[in-house]
mmCIF file of N, CA and C in Angstrom:
data_model
loop_
_atom_site.group_PDB
_atom_site.id
_atom_site.type_symbol
_atom_site.label_atom_id
_atom_site.label_comp_id
_atom_site.label_asym_id
_atom_site.label_seq_id
_atom_site.Cartn_x
_atom_site.Cartn_y
_atom_site.Cartn_z
ATOM 1 N N GLY A 1 -64.735 272.825 67.778
ATOM 2 C CA GLY A 1 -64.022 272.100 68.809
ATOM 3 C C GLY A 1 -62.762 271.470 68.263
ATOM 4 N N HIS A 2 -62.084 270.810 69.180
ATOM 5 C CA HIS A 2 -60.811 270.180 68.860
ATOM 6 C C HIS A 2 -60.891 269.194 67.712
ATOM 7 N N SER A 3 -62.007 268.417 67.668
ATOM 8 C CA SER A 3 -62.131 267.423 66.600
ATOM 9 C C SER A 3 -62.216 268.076 65.215
ATOM 10 N N PHE A 4 -62.866 269.230 65.140
ATOM 11 C CA PHE A 4 -62.931 269.956 63.878
ATOM 12 C C PHE A 4 -61.547 270.365 63.392
ATOM 13 N N TRP A 5 -60.746 270.962 64.308
ATOM 14 C CA TRP A 5 -59.421 271.390 63.945
ATOM 15 C C TRP A 5 -58.537 270.209 63.571
ATOM 16 N N ARG A 6 -58.691 269.127 64.293
ATOM 17 C CA ARG A 6 -57.906 267.885 63.967
ATOM 18 C C ARG A 6 -58.249 267.440 62.557
ATOM 19 N N HIS A 7 -59.545 267.414 62.239
ATOM 20 C CA HIS A 7 -59.968 266.962 60.912
ATOM 21 C C HIS A 7 -59.366 267.887 59.831
ATOM 22 N N GLU A 8 -59.427 269.216 60.032
ATOM 23 C CA GLU A 8 -58.903 270.166 59.030
ATOM 24 C C GLU A 8 -57.397 269.954 58.878
ATOM 25 N N TRP A 9 -56.663 269.760 59.935
ATOM 26 C CA TRP A 9 -55.238 269.520 59.846
ATOM 27 C C TRP A 9 -54.972 268.222 59.074
ATOM 28 N N ASP A 10 -55.673 267.145 59.468
ATOM 29 C CA ASP A 10 -55.462 265.843 58.825
ATOM 30 C C ASP A 10 -55.821 265.871 57.341
ATOM 31 N N LYS A 11 -56.854 266.569 56.997
ATOM 32 C CA LYS A 11 -57.343 266.584 55.616
ATOM 33 C C LYS A 11 -56.563 267.609 54.740
ATOM 34 N N HIS A 12 -56.258 268.792 55.295
ATOM 35 C CA HIS A 12 -55.664 269.850 54.483
ATOM 36 C C HIS A 12 -54.282 270.264 54.898
ATOM 37 N N GLY A 13 -54.014 270.286 56.157
ATOM 38 C CA GLY A 13 -52.737 270.823 56.654
ATOM 39 C C GLY A 13 -51.565 269.913 56.444
ATOM 40 N N THR A 14 -51.760 268.624 56.513
ATOM 41 C CA THR A 14 -50.633 267.706 56.499
ATOM 42 C C THR A 14 -49.846 267.797 55.153
ATOM 43 N N CYS A 15 -50.467 268.259 54.110
ATOM 44 C CA CYS A 15 -49.753 268.362 52.832
ATOM 45 C C CYS A 15 -48.759 269.528 52.864
ATOM 46 N N SER A 16 -48.846 270.377 53.888
ATOM 47 C CA SER A 16 -47.975 271.534 53.997
ATOM 48 C C SER A 16 -46.984 271.347 55.165
ATOM 49 N N MET A 17 -46.796 270.145 55.654
ATOM 50 C CA MET A 17 -45.944 269.906 56.789
ATOM 51 C C MET A 17 -44.470 270.324 56.562
ATOM 52 N N SER A 18 -44.055 270.364 55.299
ATOM 53 C CA SER A 18 -42.674 270.788 55.010
ATOM 54 C C SER A 18 -42.510 272.291 55.294
ATOM 55 N N ARG A 19 -43.594 273.021 55.348
ATOM 56 C CA ARG A 19 -43.542 274.462 55.569
ATOM 57 C C ARG A 19 -44.132 274.906 56.917
ATOM 58 N N PHE A 20 -45.147 274.171 57.421
ATOM 59 C CA PHE A 20 -45.879 274.596 58.571
ATOM 60 C C PHE A 20 -45.998 273.468 59.606
ATOM 61 N N ASP A 21 -45.950 273.836 60.875
ATOM 62 C CA ASP A 21 -46.450 272.914 61.888
ATOM 63 C C ASP A 21 -47.938 273.282 62.102
ATOM 64 N N GLN A 22 -48.609 272.593 62.983
ATOM 65 C CA GLN A 22 -50.043 272.840 63.156
ATOM 66 C C GLN A 22 -50.336 274.315 63.533
ATOM 67 N N VAL A 23 -49.588 274.821 64.490
ATOM 68 C CA VAL A 23 -49.850 276.184 64.954
ATOM 69 C C VAL A 23 -49.654 277.200 63.858
ATOM 70 N N SER A 24 -48.532 277.106 63.142
ATOM 71 C CA SER A 24 -48.272 278.114 62.098
ATOM 72 C C SER A 24 -49.203 277.965 60.915
ATOM 73 N N TYR A 25 -49.674 276.750 60.651
ATOM 74 C CA TYR A 25 -50.654 276.513 59.577
ATOM 75 C C TYR A 25 -51.955 277.256 59.907
ATOM 76 N N PHE A 26 -52.479 277.048 61.103
ATOM 77 C CA PHE A 26 -53.732 277.700 61.479
ATOM 78 C C PHE A 26 -53.566 279.173 61.716
ATOM 79 N N THR A 27 -52.414 279.603 62.191
ATOM 80 C CA THR A 27 -52.147 281.068 62.340
ATOM 81 C C THR A 27 -52.212 281.759 60.990
ATOM 82 N N ALA A 28 -51.558 281.156 59.987
ATOM 83 C CA ALA A 28 -51.581 281.717 58.628
ATOM 84 C C ALA A 28 -52.998 281.752 58.084
ATOM 85 N N ALA A 29 -53.757 280.670 58.286
ATOM 86 C CA ALA A 29 -55.142 280.611 57.813
ATOM 87 C C ALA A 29 -56.006 281.677 58.468
ATOM 88 N N LEU A 30 -55.907 281.824 59.783
ATOM 89 C CA LEU A 30 -56.707 282.835 60.474
ATOM 90 C C LEU A 30 -56.313 284.228 60.113
ATOM 91 N N LYS A 31 -55.034 284.465 59.838
ATOM 92 C CA LYS A 31 -54.567 285.793 59.413
ATOM 93 C C LYS A 31 -55.196 286.143 58.064
ATOM 94 N N LEU A 32 -55.201 285.215 57.128
ATOM 95 C CA LEU A 32 -55.834 285.487 55.827
ATOM 96 C C LEU A 32 -57.343 285.653 55.965
ATOM 97 N N LYS A 33 -57.944 284.849 56.848
ATOM 98 C CA LYS A 33 -59.409 284.928 57.050
ATOM 99 C C LYS A 33 -59.831 286.303 57.480
ATOM 100 N N LYS A 34 -59.022 286.980 58.276
ATOM 101 C CA LYS A 34 -59.343 288.326 58.733
ATOM 102 C C LYS A 34 -59.437 289.344 57.592
ATOM 103 N N THR A 35 -58.876 289.024 56.464
ATOM 104 C CA THR A 35 -58.882 289.966 55.331
ATOM 105 C C THR A 35 -60.097 289.815 54.418
ATOM 106 N N VAL A 36 -60.900 288.794 54.681
ATOM 107 C CA VAL A 36 -62.048 288.472 53.816
ATOM 108 C C VAL A 36 -63.279 288.330 54.657
ATOM 109 N N ASP A 37 -64.400 288.931 54.218
ATOM 110 C CA ASP A 37 -65.685 288.789 54.889
ATOM 111 C C ASP A 37 -66.769 288.511 53.876
ATOM 112 N N ILE A 38 -66.865 287.248 53.504
ATOM 113 C CA ILE A 38 -67.745 286.806 52.420
ATOM 114 C C ILE A 38 -69.195 287.214 52.705
ATOM 115 N N LEU A 39 -69.654 286.991 53.908
ATOM 116 C CA LEU A 39 -71.042 287.352 54.233
ATOM 117 C C LEU A 39 -71.303 288.805 54.034
ATOM 118 N N SER A 40 -70.436 289.665 54.480
ATOM 119 C CA SER A 40 -70.610 291.108 54.288
ATOM 120 C C SER A 40 -70.603 291.513 52.807
ATOM 121 N N TYR A 41 -69.711 290.888 52.030
ATOM 122 C CA TYR A 41 -69.655 291.169 50.599
ATOM 123 C C TYR A 41 -70.998 290.869 49.959
ATOM 124 N N LEU A 42 -71.570 289.702 50.288
ATOM 125 C CA LEU A 42 -72.817 289.326 49.700
ATOM 126 C C LEU A 42 -73.975 290.243 50.207
ATOM 127 N N LYS A 43 -74.001 290.490 51.495
ATOM 128 C CA LYS A 43 -75.069 291.342 52.063
ATOM 129 C C LYS A 43 -75.073 292.709 51.396
ATOM 130 N N ALA A 44 -73.867 293.261 51.125
ATOM 131 C CA ALA A 44 -73.780 294.589 50.531
ATOM 132 C C ALA A 44 -74.377 294.615 49.128
ATOM 133 N N GLU A 45 -74.481 293.448 48.494
ATOM 134 C CA GLU A 45 -75.057 293.317 47.160
ATOM 135 C C GLU A 45 -76.489 292.799 47.190
ATOM 136 N N GLY A 46 -77.089 292.714 48.404
ATOM 137 C CA GLY A 46 -78.483 292.297 48.533
ATOM 138 C C GLY A 46 -78.673 290.805 48.579
ATOM 139 N N ILE A 47 -77.646 290.059 48.892
ATOM 140 C CA ILE A 47 -77.730 288.577 48.943
ATOM 141 C C ILE A 47 -77.602 288.194 50.430
ATOM 142 N N PHE A 48 -78.650 287.558 50.925
ATOM 143 C CA PHE A 48 -78.735 287.238 52.354
ATOM 144 C C PHE A 48 -79.061 285.736 52.548
ATOM 145 N N PRO A 49 -78.678 285.187 53.688
ATOM 146 C CA PRO A 49 -79.057 283.798 53.984
ATOM 147 C C PRO A 49 -80.512 283.728 54.429
ATOM 148 N N ASN A 50 -81.420 283.721 53.444
ATOM 149 C CA ASN A 50 -82.839 283.829 53.717
ATOM 150 C C ASN A 50 -83.682 282.791 52.967
ATOM 151 N N ASN A 51 -83.040 281.722 52.533
ATOM 152 C CA ASN A 51 -83.743 280.659 51.807
ATOM 153 C C ASN A 51 -84.285 281.091 50.446
ATOM 154 N N ARG A 52 -83.775 282.150 49.896
ATOM 155 C CA ARG A 52 -84.183 282.597 48.581
ATOM 156 C C ARG A 52 -83.163 282.159 47.523
ATOM 157 N N LYS A 53 -83.601 282.124 46.284
ATOM 158 C CA LYS A 53 -82.716 281.787 45.172
ATOM 159 C C LYS A 53 -81.969 283.021 44.665
ATOM 160 N N TYR A 54 -80.704 282.802 44.340
ATOM 161 C CA TYR A 54 -79.891 283.837 43.756
ATOM 162 C C TYR A 54 -79.121 283.271 42.565
ATOM 163 N N LYS A 55 -78.765 284.109 41.653
ATOM 164 C CA LYS A 55 -78.015 283.636 40.485
ATOM 165 C C LYS A 55 -76.608 283.272 40.930
ATOM 166 N N LYS A 56 -76.237 282.045 40.614
ATOM 167 C CA LYS A 56 -74.948 281.524 41.003
ATOM 168 C C LYS A 56 -73.827 282.413 40.431
ATOM 169 N N ASN A 57 -73.925 282.819 39.188
ATOM 170 C CA ASN A 57 -72.913 283.632 38.559
ATOM 171 C C ASN A 57 -72.793 284.980 39.219
ATOM 172 N N HIS A 58 -73.901 285.537 39.722
ATOM 173 C CA HIS A 58 -73.843 286.818 40.386
ATOM 174 C C HIS A 58 -73.060 286.696 41.712
ATOM 175 N N ILE A 59 -73.300 285.674 42.445
ATOM 176 C CA ILE A 59 -72.533 285.410 43.685
ATOM 177 C C ILE A 59 -71.044 285.269 43.331
ATOM 178 N N PHE A 60 -70.761 284.448 42.348
ATOM 179 C CA PHE A 60 -69.398 284.199 41.918
ATOM 180 C C PHE A 60 -68.701 285.528 41.535
ATOM 181 N N ASP A 61 -69.363 286.316 40.719
ATOM 182 C CA ASP A 61 -68.803 287.623 40.248
ATOM 183 C C ASP A 61 -68.535 288.574 41.409
ATOM 184 N N ILE A 62 -69.437 288.623 42.374
ATOM 185 C CA ILE A 62 -69.251 289.488 43.553
ATOM 186 C C ILE A 62 -67.969 289.058 44.288
ATOM 187 N N LEU A 63 -67.824 287.767 44.514
ATOM 188 C CA LEU A 63 -66.701 287.263 45.263
ATOM 189 C C LEU A 63 -65.390 287.504 44.507
ATOM 190 N N ILE A 64 -65.371 287.338 43.233
ATOM 191 C CA ILE A 64 -64.155 287.605 42.443
ATOM 192 C C ILE A 64 -63.794 289.087 42.579
ATOM 193 N N ARG A 65 -64.785 289.956 42.447
ATOM 194 C CA ARG A 65 -64.511 291.368 42.517
ATOM 195 C C ARG A 65 -63.993 291.795 43.897
ATOM 196 N N LYS A 66 -64.584 291.264 44.960
ATOM 197 C CA LYS A 66 -64.227 291.683 46.305
ATOM 198 C C LYS A 66 -62.909 291.013 46.800
ATOM 199 N N ILE A 67 -62.716 289.744 46.455
ATOM 200 C CA ILE A 67 -61.518 289.022 46.946
ATOM 201 C C ILE A 67 -60.326 289.285 45.992
ATOM 202 N N GLY A 68 -60.656 289.439 44.692
ATOM 203 C CA GLY A 68 -59.594 289.629 43.709
ATOM 204 C C GLY A 68 -59.107 288.354 43.098
ATOM 205 N N TYR A 69 -59.682 287.248 43.479
ATOM 206 C CA TYR A 69 -59.310 285.936 42.950
ATOM 207 C C TYR A 69 -60.570 285.086 42.803
ATOM 208 N N LYS A 70 -60.466 284.064 41.950
ATOM 209 C CA LYS A 70 -61.586 283.186 41.664
ATOM 210 C C LYS A 70 -61.751 282.161 42.805
ATOM 211 N N PRO A 71 -62.884 282.161 43.479
ATOM 212 C CA PRO A 71 -63.160 281.133 44.494
ATOM 213 C C PRO A 71 -63.730 279.883 43.854
ATOM 214 N N ALA A 72 -64.022 278.893 44.676
ATOM 215 C CA ALA A 72 -64.744 277.717 44.231
ATOM 216 C C ALA A 72 -66.014 277.662 45.102
ATOM 217 N N ILE A 73 -67.159 277.500 44.460
ATOM 218 C CA ILE A 73 -68.415 277.494 45.212
ATOM 219 C C ILE A 73 -68.950 276.069 45.197
ATOM 220 N N GLN A 74 -69.332 275.614 46.375
ATOM 221 C CA GLN A 74 -69.836 274.257 46.528
ATOM 222 C C GLN A 74 -71.303 274.325 46.957
ATOM 223 N N CYS A 75 -72.124 273.436 46.384
ATOM 224 C CA CYS A 75 -73.531 273.344 46.731
ATOM 225 C C CYS A 75 -73.857 271.957 47.288
ATOM 226 N N ASN A 76 -74.956 271.851 48.017
ATOM 227 C CA ASN A 76 -75.577 270.547 48.328
ATOM 228 C C ASN A 76 -77.027 270.651 47.877
ATOM 229 N N THR A 77 -77.733 269.581 47.956
ATOM 230 C CA THR A 77 -79.117 269.573 47.497
ATOM 231 C C THR A 77 -80.051 269.230 48.645
ATOM 232 N N LYS A 78 -80.994 270.136 48.855
ATOM 233 C CA LYS A 78 -82.047 269.921 49.873
ATOM 234 C C LYS A 78 -83.392 270.128 49.186
ATOM 235 N N SER A 79 -84.285 269.187 49.401
ATOM 236 C CA SER A 79 -85.658 269.274 48.818
ATOM 237 C C SER A 79 -85.581 269.519 47.312
ATOM 238 N N GLY A 80 -84.642 268.906 46.656
ATOM 239 C CA GLY A 80 -84.540 269.017 45.199
ATOM 240 C C GLY A 80 -83.954 270.315 44.720
ATOM 241 N N LYS A 81 -83.520 271.177 45.597
ATOM 242 C CA LYS A 81 -82.940 272.486 45.186
ATOM 243 C C LYS A 81 -81.485 272.526 45.621
ATOM 244 N N GLN A 82 -80.661 273.084 44.716
ATOM 245 C CA GLN A 82 -79.263 273.291 45.102
ATOM 246 C C GLN A 82 -79.168 274.495 46.027
ATOM 247 N N GLN A 83 -78.344 274.341 47.063
ATOM 248 C CA GLN A 83 -78.160 275.464 47.961
ATOM 249 C C GLN A 83 -76.650 275.656 48.225
ATOM 250 N N LEU A 84 -76.316 276.922 48.473
ATOM 251 C CA LEU A 84 -74.932 277.281 48.762
ATOM 252 C C LEU A 84 -74.478 276.515 50.022
ATOM 253 N N TYR A 85 -73.373 275.829 49.890
ATOM 254 C CA TYR A 85 -72.874 275.008 50.978
ATOM 255 C C TYR A 85 -71.552 275.518 51.531
ATOM 256 N N GLN A 86 -70.595 275.785 50.619
ATOM 257 C CA GLN A 86 -69.316 276.287 51.029
ATOM 258 C C GLN A 86 -68.717 277.151 49.940
ATOM 259 N N VAL A 87 -67.909 278.132 50.378
ATOM 260 C CA VAL A 87 -67.111 278.927 49.449
ATOM 261 C C VAL A 87 -65.662 278.627 49.796
ATOM 262 N N HIS A 88 -64.921 278.147 48.826
ATOM 263 C CA HIS A 88 -63.506 277.879 49.007
ATOM 264 C C HIS A 88 -62.667 279.031 48.440
ATOM 265 N N ILE A 89 -61.754 279.525 49.231
ATOM 266 C CA ILE A 89 -60.813 280.520 48.791
ATOM 267 C C ILE A 89 -59.426 279.878 48.835
ATOM 268 N N CYS A 90 -58.757 279.832 47.735
ATOM 269 C CA CYS A 90 -57.482 279.134 47.650
ATOM 270 C C CYS A 90 -56.340 280.050 47.991
ATOM 271 N N VAL A 91 -55.254 279.403 48.487
ATOM 272 C CA VAL A 91 -54.101 280.140 49.000
ATOM 273 C C VAL A 91 -52.835 279.552 48.382
ATOM 274 N N ASN A 92 -51.814 280.416 48.226
ATOM 275 C CA ASN A 92 -50.554 279.927 47.644
ATOM 276 C C ASN A 92 -49.846 278.994 48.625
ATOM 277 N N LYS A 93 -48.826 278.314 48.192
ATOM 278 C CA LYS A 93 -48.133 277.322 48.989
ATOM 279 C C LYS A 93 -47.451 277.896 50.224
ATOM 280 N N LEU A 94 -47.144 279.185 50.151
ATOM 281 C CA LEU A 94 -46.506 279.821 51.317
ATOM 282 C C LEU A 94 -47.510 280.255 52.345
ATOM 283 N N GLY A 95 -48.816 280.151 52.018
ATOM 284 C CA GLY A 95 -49.869 280.523 52.932
ATOM 285 C C GLY A 95 -49.951 282.008 53.182
ATOM 286 N N LYS A 96 -49.505 282.808 52.200
ATOM 287 C CA LYS A 96 -49.451 284.245 52.417
ATOM 288 C C LYS A 96 -50.403 285.067 51.547
ATOM 289 N N GLN A 97 -50.943 284.484 50.478
ATOM 290 C CA GLN A 97 -51.817 285.258 49.643
ATOM 291 C C GLN A 97 -52.814 284.300 48.933
ATOM 292 N N PHE A 98 -53.925 284.928 48.549
ATOM 293 C CA PHE A 98 -54.929 284.169 47.790
ATOM 294 C C PHE A 98 -54.502 283.966 46.346
ATOM 295 N N ILE A 99 -55.003 282.916 45.773
ATOM 296 C CA ILE A 99 -54.790 282.631 44.355
ATOM 297 C C ILE A 99 -56.105 282.157 43.761
ATOM 298 N N ASN A 100 -56.188 282.102 42.429
ATOM 299 C CA ASN A 100 -57.362 281.561 41.766
ATOM 300 C C ASN A 100 -57.473 280.068 42.102
ATOM 301 N N CYS A 101 -58.675 279.658 42.440
ATOM 302 C CA CYS A 101 -58.903 278.221 42.728
ATOM 303 C C CYS A 101 -58.955 277.437 41.431
ATOM 304 N N LYS A 102 -58.211 276.370 41.411
ATOM 305 C CA LYS A 102 -58.180 275.487 40.272
ATOM 306 C C LYS A 102 -58.476 274.053 40.706
ATOM 307 N N VAL A 103 -59.061 273.923 41.857
ATOM 308 C CA VAL A 103 -59.329 272.624 42.456
ATOM 309 C C VAL A 103 -60.653 272.037 41.886
ATOM 310 N N SER A 104 -60.715 270.726 41.925
ATOM 311 C CA SER A 104 -61.935 270.052 41.557
ATOM 312 C C SER A 104 -62.832 269.949 42.790
ATOM 313 N N ILE A 105 -64.011 270.483 42.715
ATOM 314 C CA ILE A 105 -64.894 270.511 43.814
ATOM 315 C C ILE A 105 -65.974 269.429 43.710
ATOM 316 N N LYS A 106 -66.179 268.699 44.780
ATOM 317 C CA LYS A 106 -67.306 267.782 44.855
ATOM 318 C C LYS A 106 -68.552 268.627 45.080
ATOM 319 N N ARG A 107 -69.663 268.150 44.677
ATOM 320 C CA ARG A 107 -70.948 268.828 44.869
ATOM 321 C C ARG A 107 -70.925 270.216 44.226
ATOM 322 N N LYS A 108 -70.555 270.257 42.944
ATOM 323 C CA LYS A 108 -70.564 271.523 42.228
ATOM 324 C C LYS A 108 -71.987 272.083 42.126
ATOM 325 N N CYS A 109 -72.050 273.379 41.986
ATOM 326 C CA CYS A 109 -73.293 274.036 41.794
ATOM 327 C C CYS A 109 -73.591 274.044 40.292
ATOM 328 N N THR A 110 -74.516 273.174 39.888
ATOM 329 C CA THR A 110 -74.823 273.001 38.467
ATOM 330 C C THR A 110 -76.014 273.820 38.037
ATOM 331 N N SER A 111 -76.814 274.271 38.982
ATOM 332 C CA SER A 111 -78.007 275.048 38.656
ATOM 333 C C SER A 111 -77.632 276.523 38.496
ATOM 334 N N PRO A 112 -78.295 277.227 37.561
ATOM 335 C CA PRO A 112 -77.982 278.673 37.418
ATOM 336 C C PRO A 112 -78.445 279.514 38.617
ATOM 337 N N GLU A 113 -79.398 278.981 39.371
ATOM 338 C CA GLU A 113 -79.844 279.661 40.593
ATOM 339 C C GLU A 113 -79.675 278.723 41.771
ATOM 340 N N ILE A 114 -79.162 279.273 42.854
ATOM 341 C CA ILE A 114 -78.936 278.499 44.045
ATOM 342 C C ILE A 114 -79.573 279.162 45.249
ATOM 343 N N VAL A 115 -80.038 278.402 46.199
ATOM 344 C CA VAL A 115 -80.666 278.896 47.426
ATOM 345 C C VAL A 115 -79.539 279.215 48.404
ATOM 346 N N PHE A 116 -79.649 280.356 49.084
ATOM 347 C CA PHE A 116 -78.733 280.729 50.151
ATOM 348 C C PHE A 116 -79.514 280.452 51.437
ATOM 349 N N PRO A 117 -79.258 279.288 52.084
ATOM 350 C CA PRO A 117 -80.080 278.850 53.220
ATOM 351 C C PRO A 117 -79.860 279.724 54.460
ATOM 352 N N ARG A 118 -80.888 279.760 55.245
ATOM 353 C CA ARG A 118 -80.778 280.437 56.588
ATOM 354 C C ARG A 118 -79.775 279.685 57.407
ATOM 355 N N PHE A 119 -79.130 280.402 58.280
ATOM 356 C CA PHE A 119 -78.199 279.750 59.206
ATOM 357 C C PHE A 119 -79.006 279.056 60.293
ATOM 358 N N PRO A 120 -78.597 277.907 60.741
ATOM 359 C CA PRO A 120 -79.337 277.193 61.806
ATOM 360 C C PRO A 120 -79.286 277.974 63.106
ATOM 361 N N VAL A 121 -80.330 277.899 63.848
ATOM 362 C CA VAL A 121 -80.415 278.526 65.169
ATOM 363 C C VAL A 121 -80.228 277.446 66.209
ATOM 364 N N PHE A 122 -79.272 277.623 67.117
ATOM 365 C CA PHE A 122 -79.046 276.611 68.132
ATOM 366 C C PHE A 122 -79.579 277.021 69.457
#
């Protein structure tokens, strides 16, 4: 909804105001998103959102190979187990291509195996 997009602009987009207005910022992001399908990449390698544990490094290596750049993987903890929470794919300042992520991520995945949780059913 609108509040989500507002949050994303306020948190991430405003640092690029010298290059993008809100519409061009999200247009660039959606254009890049169409070139990457993280879920399909993982499924093709036998990794599914099924509440099972997978090797964190295996997930990381698949994404590097498929995207061509180093992502940042974020986990959260549920029932004492780390689970995949977000995959960050970093973009250059022009918003036109992916780059290796060099950002500091909160909630790093510190366990060698992480749970890929099922998606919630609404």
